[in-house]
Short mmCIF file of C-alpha atoms in Angstrom, two decimals:
data_model
loop_
_atom_site.label_atom_id
_atom_site.label_comp_id
_atom_site.label_asym_id
_atom_site.label_seq_id
_atom_site.Cartn_x
_atom_site.Cartn_y
_atom_site.Cartn_z
CA UNK A 1 73.52 62.53 118.99
CA UNK A 2 74.53 64.76 116.50
CA UNK A 3 77.30 67.51 117.11
CA UNK A 4 76.49 71.08 117.23
CA UNK A 5 78.49 73.10 114.86
CA UNK A 6 80.90 75.80 116.01
CA UNK A 7 80.46 79.19 115.24
CA UNK A 8 82.59 81.11 113.31
CA UNK A 9 84.70 83.68 114.81
CA UNK A 10 85.16 86.19 111.54
CA UNK A 11 86.00 89.67 111.30
CA UNK A 12 84.05 92.61 110.33
CA UNK A 13 85.35 92.63 106.89
CA UNK A 14 84.62 88.94 106.36
CA UNK A 15 81.13 89.00 107.62
CA UNK A 16 80.54 92.13 104.95
CA UNK A 17 82.00 89.79 102.25
CA UNK A 18 79.52 86.92 103.29
CA UNK A 19 76.43 89.57 103.05
CA UNK A 20 77.80 91.12 99.99
CA UNK A 21 78.16 87.59 98.24
CA UNK A 22 74.56 87.17 99.77
CA UNK A 23 73.19 90.20 98.04
CA UNK A 24 75.08 89.76 94.78
CA UNK A 25 73.60 85.72 94.31
CA UNK A 26 69.92 86.68 94.49
CA UNK A 27 68.19 89.67 91.95
CA UNK A 28 65.16 89.35 94.24
CA UNK A 29 66.94 90.34 97.19
CA UNK A 30 66.56 89.71 100.79
CA UNK A 31 65.41 91.21 104.24
CA UNK A 32 67.71 91.75 107.27
CA UNK A 33 65.91 88.74 109.06
CA UNK A 34 66.74 86.52 105.83
CA UNK A 35 70.53 87.69 105.96
CA UNK A 36 70.63 86.86 109.76
CA UNK A 37 69.34 83.35 109.34
CA UNK A 38 71.40 82.65 106.34
CA UNK A 39 74.58 83.64 108.32
CA UNK A 40 73.37 81.34 110.88
CA UNK A 41 73.62 78.40 108.38
CA UNK A 42 76.78 79.34 107.82
CA UNK A 43 77.68 79.54 111.83
CA UNK A 44 77.98 83.35 112.07
CA UNK A 45 75.85 84.70 114.65
CA UNK A 46 74.89 88.48 114.73
CA UNK A 47 72.24 90.75 115.36
CA UNK A 48 69.88 91.86 112.86
CA UNK A 49 70.81 95.41 114.07
CA UNK A 50 74.55 94.50 112.83
CA UNK A 51 73.53 93.46 109.85
CA UNK A 52 71.75 96.49 108.90
CA UNK A 53 75.07 98.54 109.99
CA UNK A 54 76.95 96.17 108.10
CA UNK A 55 74.52 97.14 105.05
CA UNK A 56 74.88 100.92 105.62
CA UNK A 57 78.46 100.76 105.67
CA UNK A 58 79.01 98.33 102.17
CA UNK A 59 76.40 100.77 100.65
CA UNK A 60 79.19 103.77 100.71
CA UNK A 61 81.27 101.75 98.46
CA UNK A 62 79.17 99.34 96.61
CA UNK A 63 75.80 99.55 94.87
CA UNK A 64 73.50 98.13 97.33
CA UNK A 65 70.01 98.96 96.63
CA UNK A 66 66.45 98.60 98.70
CA UNK A 67 63.09 98.18 97.83
CA UNK A 68 59.99 98.08 99.52
CA UNK A 69 57.81 95.09 98.50
CA UNK A 70 54.38 94.76 100.57
CA UNK A 71 55.59 96.81 103.36
CA UNK A 72 58.69 94.60 103.74
CA UNK A 73 62.46 96.06 102.85
CA UNK A 74 64.66 93.83 100.38
CA UNK A 75 68.35 94.79 99.84
CA UNK A 76 70.06 93.63 96.89
CA UNK A 77 73.29 94.07 94.78
CA UNK A 78 73.00 92.49 91.50
CA UNK A 79 75.91 94.55 89.69
CA UNK A 80 78.57 91.68 91.44
CA UNK A 81 77.57 88.45 90.13
CA UNK A 82 80.07 86.70 87.90
CA UNK A 83 77.56 85.11 85.46
CA UNK A 84 78.60 84.96 81.57
CA UNK A 85 81.97 87.12 82.16
CA UNK A 86 84.13 88.23 79.06
CA UNK A 87 87.49 88.09 79.41
CA UNK A 88 90.07 88.65 76.80
CA UNK A 89 93.23 87.05 76.17
CA UNK A 90 95.03 89.80 77.98
CA UNK A 91 92.63 89.15 80.99
CA UNK A 92 93.34 85.58 80.79
CA UNK A 93 96.83 86.14 80.78
CA UNK A 94 97.15 88.13 83.85
CA UNK A 95 95.11 86.03 85.83
CA UNK A 96 97.40 82.85 84.62
CA UNK A 97 100.46 84.93 85.53
CA UNK A 98 99.01 85.71 89.12
CA UNK A 99 97.69 82.43 89.64
CA UNK A 100 101.48 80.94 88.98
CA UNK A 101 102.92 83.60 91.66
CA UNK A 102 100.33 82.84 94.28
CA UNK A 103 100.99 79.04 93.96
CA UNK A 104 104.36 79.65 94.61
CA UNK A 105 102.79 80.99 98.32
CA UNK A 106 100.74 77.80 98.83
CA UNK A 107 102.02 77.79 102.47
CA UNK A 108 100.00 81.15 102.95
CA UNK A 109 95.98 80.74 103.95
CA UNK A 110 95.37 84.01 101.62
CA UNK A 111 97.61 82.70 98.81
CA UNK A 112 95.26 79.59 98.65
CA UNK A 113 92.04 81.10 98.63
CA UNK A 114 93.23 83.63 96.18
CA UNK A 115 94.10 80.92 93.48
CA UNK A 116 90.65 79.22 94.49
CA UNK A 117 88.84 82.79 93.65
CA UNK A 118 90.82 82.81 90.38
CA UNK A 119 89.82 79.37 89.13
CA UNK A 120 85.89 80.57 90.18
CA UNK A 121 86.44 83.57 88.31
CA UNK A 122 87.38 81.57 84.93
CA UNK A 123 84.94 78.99 85.54
CA UNK A 124 81.89 81.54 85.97
CA UNK A 125 83.23 82.54 82.39
CA UNK A 126 82.82 80.79 78.88
CA UNK A 127 84.02 77.51 78.32
CA UNK A 128 86.58 78.48 75.05
CA UNK A 129 87.84 81.05 78.27
CA UNK A 130 88.52 78.04 80.42
CA UNK A 131 90.85 76.25 77.66
CA UNK A 132 92.53 79.15 76.84
CA UNK A 133 93.29 79.78 80.57
CA UNK A 134 94.71 76.06 80.90
CA UNK A 135 96.86 76.72 77.74
CA UNK A 136 98.14 80.13 79.04
CA UNK A 137 98.92 78.40 82.54
CA UNK A 138 101.63 76.35 80.85
CA UNK A 139 103.67 79.18 79.58
CA UNK A 140 104.17 81.02 82.74
CA UNK A 141 106.61 79.46 84.94
CA UNK A 142 108.31 81.12 88.58
CA UNK A 143 110.92 79.46 90.11
CA UNK A 144 112.61 82.03 92.15
CA UNK A 145 110.42 82.34 95.25
CA UNK A 146 112.66 82.61 98.45
CA UNK A 147 111.01 81.19 101.59
CA UNK A 148 108.46 79.35 99.93
CA UNK A 149 109.06 76.62 102.42
CA UNK A 150 108.53 79.01 105.42
CA UNK A 151 105.94 77.69 107.57
CA UNK A 152 103.20 79.57 108.65
CA UNK A 153 100.37 78.29 111.02
CA UNK A 154 96.95 79.30 109.21
CA UNK A 155 95.20 79.86 112.90
CA UNK A 156 98.10 82.49 113.41
CA UNK A 157 97.20 83.78 109.97
CA UNK A 158 93.49 84.00 110.37
CA UNK A 159 93.86 85.43 114.06
CA UNK A 160 95.91 88.59 112.62
CA UNK A 161 93.76 89.44 109.87
CA UNK A 162 90.75 89.39 112.56
CA UNK A 163 92.55 91.43 115.16
CA UNK A 164 93.93 93.83 112.32
CA UNK A 165 90.69 94.30 111.09
CA UNK A 166 89.05 95.10 114.57
CA UNK A 167 91.86 97.01 115.43
CA UNK A 168 92.64 94.76 118.53
CA UNK A 169 96.01 94.63 120.54
CA UNK A 170 97.75 91.04 120.64
CA UNK A 171 100.25 89.15 122.77
CA UNK A 172 102.71 87.41 121.27
CA UNK A 173 105.73 85.00 122.02
CA UNK A 174 108.25 85.75 119.76
CA UNK A 175 111.39 84.35 118.58
CA UNK A 176 114.01 87.14 117.57
CA UNK A 177 116.96 86.21 114.93
CA UNK A 178 118.65 89.68 116.22
CA UNK A 179 118.80 88.33 119.95
CA UNK A 180 118.61 84.26 119.27
CA UNK A 181 115.68 84.47 122.29
CA UNK A 182 112.13 84.40 122.37
CA UNK A 183 110.42 87.33 124.20
CA UNK A 184 106.54 88.19 125.20
CA UNK A 185 105.27 91.48 124.07
CA UNK A 186 102.22 93.37 122.96
CA UNK A 187 101.71 94.68 119.45
CA UNK A 188 99.18 96.65 117.99
CA UNK A 189 99.01 94.96 114.17
CA UNK A 190 98.49 97.25 111.79
CA UNK A 191 98.58 94.88 108.32
CA UNK A 192 100.47 91.99 106.77
CA UNK A 193 103.34 92.16 104.08
CA UNK A 194 105.51 89.74 102.11
CA UNK A 195 109.17 90.42 102.86
CA UNK A 196 111.30 88.46 100.61
CA UNK A 197 108.33 85.81 100.29
CA UNK A 198 107.96 85.55 103.84
CA UNK A 199 104.76 86.68 105.52
CA UNK A 200 105.21 89.30 108.49
CA UNK A 201 103.03 91.60 110.37
CA UNK A 202 103.80 95.07 110.82
CA UNK A 203 102.68 96.99 113.80
CA UNK A 204 103.72 99.21 117.06
CA UNK A 205 105.78 96.97 119.45
CA UNK A 206 105.08 98.55 123.28
CA UNK A 207 108.67 96.47 124.58
CA UNK A 208 110.58 98.21 121.93
CA UNK A 209 108.45 101.52 121.52
CA UNK A 210 108.76 101.15 117.74
CA UNK A 211 106.95 99.78 114.67
CA UNK A 212 108.59 96.43 113.82
CA UNK A 213 107.96 93.30 112.03
CA UNK A 214 107.31 90.02 112.75
CA UNK A 215 107.56 86.95 110.70
CA UNK A 216 104.46 84.91 111.11
CA UNK A 217 106.51 81.61 111.02
CA UNK A 218 108.48 82.93 114.28
CA UNK A 219 105.55 83.83 116.58
CA UNK A 220 105.30 80.62 118.87
CA UNK A 221 102.32 81.92 120.76
CA UNK A 222 99.22 84.35 120.10
CA UNK A 223 96.47 85.96 121.70
CA UNK A 224 94.18 88.37 120.38
CA UNK A 225 93.69 90.74 123.52
CA UNK A 226 90.23 92.16 124.47
CA UNK A 227 92.08 95.60 124.33
CA UNK A 228 92.06 97.92 121.18
CA UNK A 229 94.64 100.71 119.98
CA UNK A 230 93.34 103.96 118.71
CA UNK A 231 96.48 105.54 117.03
CA UNK A 232 96.55 106.19 113.45
CA UNK A 233 98.08 103.82 111.10
CA UNK A 234 101.14 105.26 109.45
CA UNK A 235 100.64 105.74 105.78
CA UNK A 236 104.18 104.84 104.98
CA UNK A 237 105.88 102.55 107.33
CA UNK A 238 109.77 102.08 107.86
CA UNK A 239 111.29 100.27 104.89
CA UNK A 240 114.55 98.52 106.19
CA UNK A 241 118.04 98.75 104.23
CA UNK A 242 117.37 94.41 103.78
CA UNK A 243 115.32 92.40 105.84
CA UNK A 244 116.09 93.24 109.55
CA UNK A 245 115.03 96.45 111.41
CA UNK A 246 117.24 98.44 113.59
CA UNK A 247 116.59 101.86 115.71
CA UNK A 248 119.69 103.99 114.94
CA UNK A 249 120.58 104.90 111.42
CA UNK A 250 123.91 105.89 110.27
CA UNK A 251 125.44 107.26 107.07
CA UNK A 252 126.70 104.08 105.07
CA UNK A 253 129.19 104.62 102.06
CA UNK A 254 130.37 101.99 100.40
CA UNK A 255 132.82 101.43 97.04
CA UNK A 256 132.34 99.24 94.85
CA UNK A 257 134.84 97.75 92.00
CA UNK A 258 135.55 95.02 89.57
CA UNK A 259 132.54 92.94 88.60
CA UNK A 260 130.62 94.08 91.59
CA UNK A 261 130.38 97.78 90.18
CA UNK A 262 128.43 96.14 87.64
CA UNK A 263 126.46 94.28 89.52
CA UNK A 264 125.04 96.72 91.74
CA UNK A 265 123.96 99.12 89.13
CA UNK A 266 121.90 96.31 87.24
CA UNK A 267 120.67 94.25 90.24
CA UNK A 268 120.82 96.50 93.70
CA UNK A 269 120.40 100.05 92.40
CA UNK A 270 117.16 100.65 94.37
CA UNK A 271 118.59 99.68 97.67
CA UNK A 272 120.75 103.14 97.64
CA UNK A 273 119.86 106.64 98.44
CA UNK A 274 122.57 107.67 95.86
CA UNK A 275 124.82 105.95 93.51
CA UNK A 276 127.72 108.15 92.08
CA UNK A 277 129.56 106.36 89.37
CA UNK A 278 133.36 107.75 89.34
CA UNK A 279 136.58 107.04 88.39
CA UNK A 280 137.95 104.75 91.28
CA UNK A 281 134.55 102.83 91.27
CA UNK A 282 130.66 103.16 92.31
CA UNK A 283 130.11 104.64 95.35
CA UNK A 284 126.96 103.23 97.02
CA UNK A 285 125.24 105.88 99.84
CA UNK A 286 122.76 104.71 102.06
CA UNK A 287 121.09 106.34 105.44
CA UNK A 288 120.07 102.88 107.44
CA UNK A 289 120.75 101.02 110.61
CA UNK A 290 123.61 98.94 110.20
CA UNK A 291 122.26 95.27 111.00
CA UNK A 292 123.68 91.88 111.02
CA UNK A 293 122.39 91.14 107.60
CA UNK A 294 123.63 94.74 106.01
CA UNK A 295 127.16 93.57 107.23
CA UNK A 296 126.64 89.73 105.62
CA UNK A 297 125.56 91.46 102.36
CA UNK A 298 128.56 93.92 102.07
CA UNK A 299 130.79 90.93 102.90
CA UNK A 300 129.70 89.00 100.37
CA UNK A 301 131.16 91.09 97.96
CA UNK A 302 134.53 90.07 99.26
CA UNK A 303 137.57 92.32 97.71
CA UNK A 304 135.64 94.29 95.36
CA UNK A 305 133.71 96.33 97.98
CA UNK A 306 135.46 98.86 100.74
CA UNK A 307 133.60 100.46 103.33
CA UNK A 308 134.43 104.22 103.41
CA UNK A 309 131.99 104.82 106.08
CA UNK A 310 131.14 104.82 108.92
CA UNK A 311 134.62 104.28 110.51
CA UNK A 312 133.79 101.51 113.05
CA UNK A 313 131.96 99.36 110.05
CA UNK A 314 135.47 99.94 107.90
CA UNK A 315 137.29 98.77 110.55
CA UNK A 316 135.03 95.79 111.59
CA UNK A 317 135.16 94.74 107.71
CA UNK A 318 138.91 95.19 107.39
CA UNK A 319 139.29 92.79 110.60
CA UNK A 320 136.32 90.19 109.17
CA UNK A 321 139.17 90.05 106.07
CA UNK A 322 141.97 89.53 108.45
CA UNK A 323 139.70 86.91 110.10
CA UNK A 324 139.18 85.09 106.78
CA UNK A 325 142.81 85.05 105.51
CA UNK A 326 144.09 83.97 108.77
CA UNK A 327 141.50 80.86 108.96
CA UNK A 328 142.80 79.95 105.49
CA UNK A 329 146.32 79.90 106.54
CA UNK A 330 145.50 77.55 109.82
CA UNK A 331 143.62 75.31 106.90
CA UNK A 332 146.68 75.48 104.90
CA UNK A 333 148.91 74.82 107.76
CA UNK A 334 147.02 72.17 109.04
CA UNK A 335 147.17 70.15 105.14
CA UNK A 336 150.75 70.65 104.91
#
């Protein structure tokens, strides 16, 4: 007995992309019922009314046209086909560069689809373009993508994309790096973002009563809830100093000397709210929570950094330095 195909659970955006693709591929156009049948062949079941609503929404941003023939309404969007695409060398170089970057994120489902899309665009263009694209692809190499080994469950990624699109709340079991324990919480997912090559979901956390970021690889369980959130999504969410987010901000002032003075100006200047180059060194000022990764970042500059404020952090930095010296003395005594 032939097994029945399982219906796909797709988001509104994904379904509308399917519809737009259909309307673009056939200059003759489709009736709403024909679109419904085609979607059903792809295991996507929706009503004719839903399809007409999707077409209305798509027509606000895309050139979808309708034509009545023999008393029947046909919809089409012939502007979005990719036949005989003419790409310049600059276009091909940009696509080759984008593909090289995306392949560094091959552990992400969305990146794999993006690479496939670029290949399809080039495939639809002229034969000469394809040869040139292959040549250009050998000229770019990206080898400094941190976190590329971070494993992300594809199902988690897809469920979150669907929840974001439909504004569903989600319940997760999450391993927190800060507390070193698992916790269950309900979040309102606003969007996905990459932080140092780690895919995260950003949204309001009901448990912490603030906007937080959650690394997808640390989500042990995820359940999309039937309940929807209604608040407006912030235009500019809070940007952490480094990786970890915290609630209470403090005025941090650091004094960099030696080679670290040059290094900060060259590579880390954007992290500061204010930089002041004075006779005694480079003053680095930042208003941010003092999280564990901030403390480790400061400690990594060794004797070429001094904490000026806050005072408790200056005292901790001093105590850490004394602890390092004490450890070296213990090792020296053991060796002797």
